[in-house]
Amino acid sequence: RNCADDLNSKHYSKQLEMTSFEDKKVIVVFGANGPEGTAVVKAFTRLREAGNDEYLIRAVVPSVDDSEYQFLQSLVDEMHDSSTDTNFRKALTGAYGVYIANNYFVDLDINREMKELKRIQDYSISLGIKHVVLSCAEDTRPFVGKRRDILFWQKT
């Protein structure tokens, strides 16, 4: 892919049509490709259709080039992948709020999930993000125990 292809894509054209991002509250949805994240994206889409143009929606998916995630392009303002630290930070830059629907069941690896959530926490704090919503299993204590160091959204 080259820059010209990117500029001609629906995704980038949609970004270019917007006059100013500064007057919008940027909402980042991690796991936007799953059922829960898609529901959040669609809820914001319905707000926009009802006349509330207050939000800009960014979807974060494993790969923006994967055809599995192309259905999101018509629903969101931006798509980012989480494949590198640079992409990850770019997705969160300027965000007002973050919604996280991590899928623990992809590999049943709590350590991978905790590492990713810690990365989101660190960026959220350093970038001054106002709101973070973490959706997780009903009771995660059996997975993480009663560890005191997993206080995700507290500044230390």
XYZ file of C-alpha atoms in Angstrom:
156
model
C 0.000 0.000 0.000
C 1.138 3.523 -0.613
C 0.057 6.937 0.678
C -2.090 7.645 -2.388
C -4.070 4.452 -1.760
C -4.524 5.453 1.874
C -5.746 8.930 0.955
C -8.259 7.461 -1.464
C -9.636 4.940 1.013
C -12.999 5.571 2.618
C -11.359 5.627 6.044
C -8.916 8.418 5.267
C -11.414 10.362 3.137
C -13.756 10.380 6.094
C -11.000 11.844 8.266
C -10.190 14.548 5.725
C -13.837 15.641 5.480
C -13.986 16.514 9.176
C -13.250 20.170 9.799
C -11.793 20.025 13.298
C -11.043 17.304 15.793
C -10.410 19.831 18.548
C -14.097 20.363 19.247
C -14.783 16.620 19.474
C -14.315 14.234 22.369
C -12.230 11.341 21.065
C -13.416 7.939 22.273
C -11.032 5.018 21.727
C -12.593 1.550 21.628
C -10.210 -1.365 22.166
C -11.701 -4.634 20.983
C -13.972 -2.777 18.577
C -14.069 -5.847 16.351
C -15.674 -8.072 18.993
C -19.368 -8.163 19.896
C -19.035 -5.880 22.915
C -16.743 -3.330 21.288
C -18.902 -3.284 18.148
C -21.961 -2.590 20.311
C -20.167 0.403 21.862
C -19.188 1.714 18.409
C -22.770 1.287 17.173
C -24.129 3.129 20.232
C -21.959 6.140 19.384
C -23.029 5.828 15.737
C -26.680 6.018 16.834
C -25.886 9.138 18.883
C -24.419 10.745 15.780
C -27.425 9.729 13.680
C -29.650 11.359 16.310
C -27.793 14.653 15.874
C -25.128 14.397 18.603
C -21.865 15.028 16.764
C -19.854 15.526 19.957
C -17.689 12.410 19.613
C -15.018 11.129 17.280
C -14.689 7.339 17.442
C -11.394 5.466 17.054
C -11.450 1.710 16.730
C -8.387 -0.253 17.806
C -8.040 -3.684 16.205
C -5.159 -6.160 15.832
C -4.576 -5.165 12.183
C -6.266 -2.459 10.093
C -5.322 -4.367 6.927
C -7.238 -7.505 7.939
C -10.454 -7.807 5.896
C -12.170 -9.223 8.999
C -12.268 -5.695 10.455
C -13.310 -3.741 7.350
C -16.964 -3.608 8.471
C -15.875 -1.078 11.100
C -14.688 1.503 8.561
C -18.216 2.703 7.883
C -18.928 3.064 11.616
C -15.833 4.836 12.951
C -13.858 7.967 12.183
C -10.454 6.341 12.550
C -9.016 2.841 12.748
C -5.728 2.003 14.409
C -3.957 -1.256 15.005
C -2.317 -2.276 18.235
C 0.596 -4.111 16.639
C 3.346 -1.719 17.754
C 3.909 0.589 20.681
C 3.938 3.588 18.308
C 0.533 2.655 16.863
C -0.792 1.993 20.347
C 0.258 5.424 21.603
C -1.025 7.139 18.452
C -4.440 5.529 18.967
C -4.622 6.974 22.496
C -3.178 10.431 21.767
C -5.800 13.138 22.194
C -8.364 10.734 23.632
C -11.024 11.920 26.045
C -12.201 8.437 26.936
C -11.224 4.818 26.418
C -13.438 1.736 26.371
C -11.591 -1.566 26.731
C -13.141 -4.904 25.846
C -10.133 -7.198 26.004
C -10.684 -10.786 25.007
C -9.034 -12.952 27.633
C -10.489 -16.044 25.971
C -8.411 -15.631 22.792
C -5.493 -17.432 24.436
C -6.510 -17.698 28.119
C -3.297 -15.861 29.009
C -3.952 -13.579 31.954
C -0.342 -12.352 31.868
C -0.734 -11.121 28.277
C -3.979 -9.396 29.156
C -2.531 -7.782 32.283
C 0.492 -6.564 30.299
C -1.775 -4.954 27.691
C -3.982 -3.373 30.352
C -0.892 -2.032 32.123
C 0.242 -0.485 28.837
C -3.167 1.186 28.430
C -2.978 2.397 32.031
C 0.471 3.917 31.571
C -0.499 5.732 28.390
C -3.839 6.846 29.822
C -2.118 8.462 32.784
C 0.728 10.003 30.772
C -1.647 11.376 28.118
C -4.157 12.734 30.660
C -7.118 10.691 29.453
C -10.200 11.654 31.469
C -12.237 8.433 31.445
C -11.397 4.735 31.119
C -13.972 1.954 31.130
C -12.689 -1.590 31.500
C -15.076 -4.371 30.686
C -13.979 -7.706 32.028
C -15.291 -10.955 33.392
C -17.882 -10.693 36.163
C -15.369 -11.503 38.868
C -11.712 -11.575 37.864
C -10.355 -12.396 41.315
C -10.060 -16.120 40.542
C -7.782 -15.190 37.621
C -5.682 -12.471 39.245
C -5.986 -13.455 42.880
C -6.142 -10.708 45.478
C -3.013 -8.968 44.237
C -2.725 -5.429 45.534
C -0.495 -4.311 42.648
C -3.366 -4.551 40.149
C -4.951 -1.212 40.870
C -5.144 -0.251 37.243
C -6.375 3.262 37.231
C -4.779 4.708 40.321
C -1.927 7.135 40.003
C 0.917 6.260 42.317
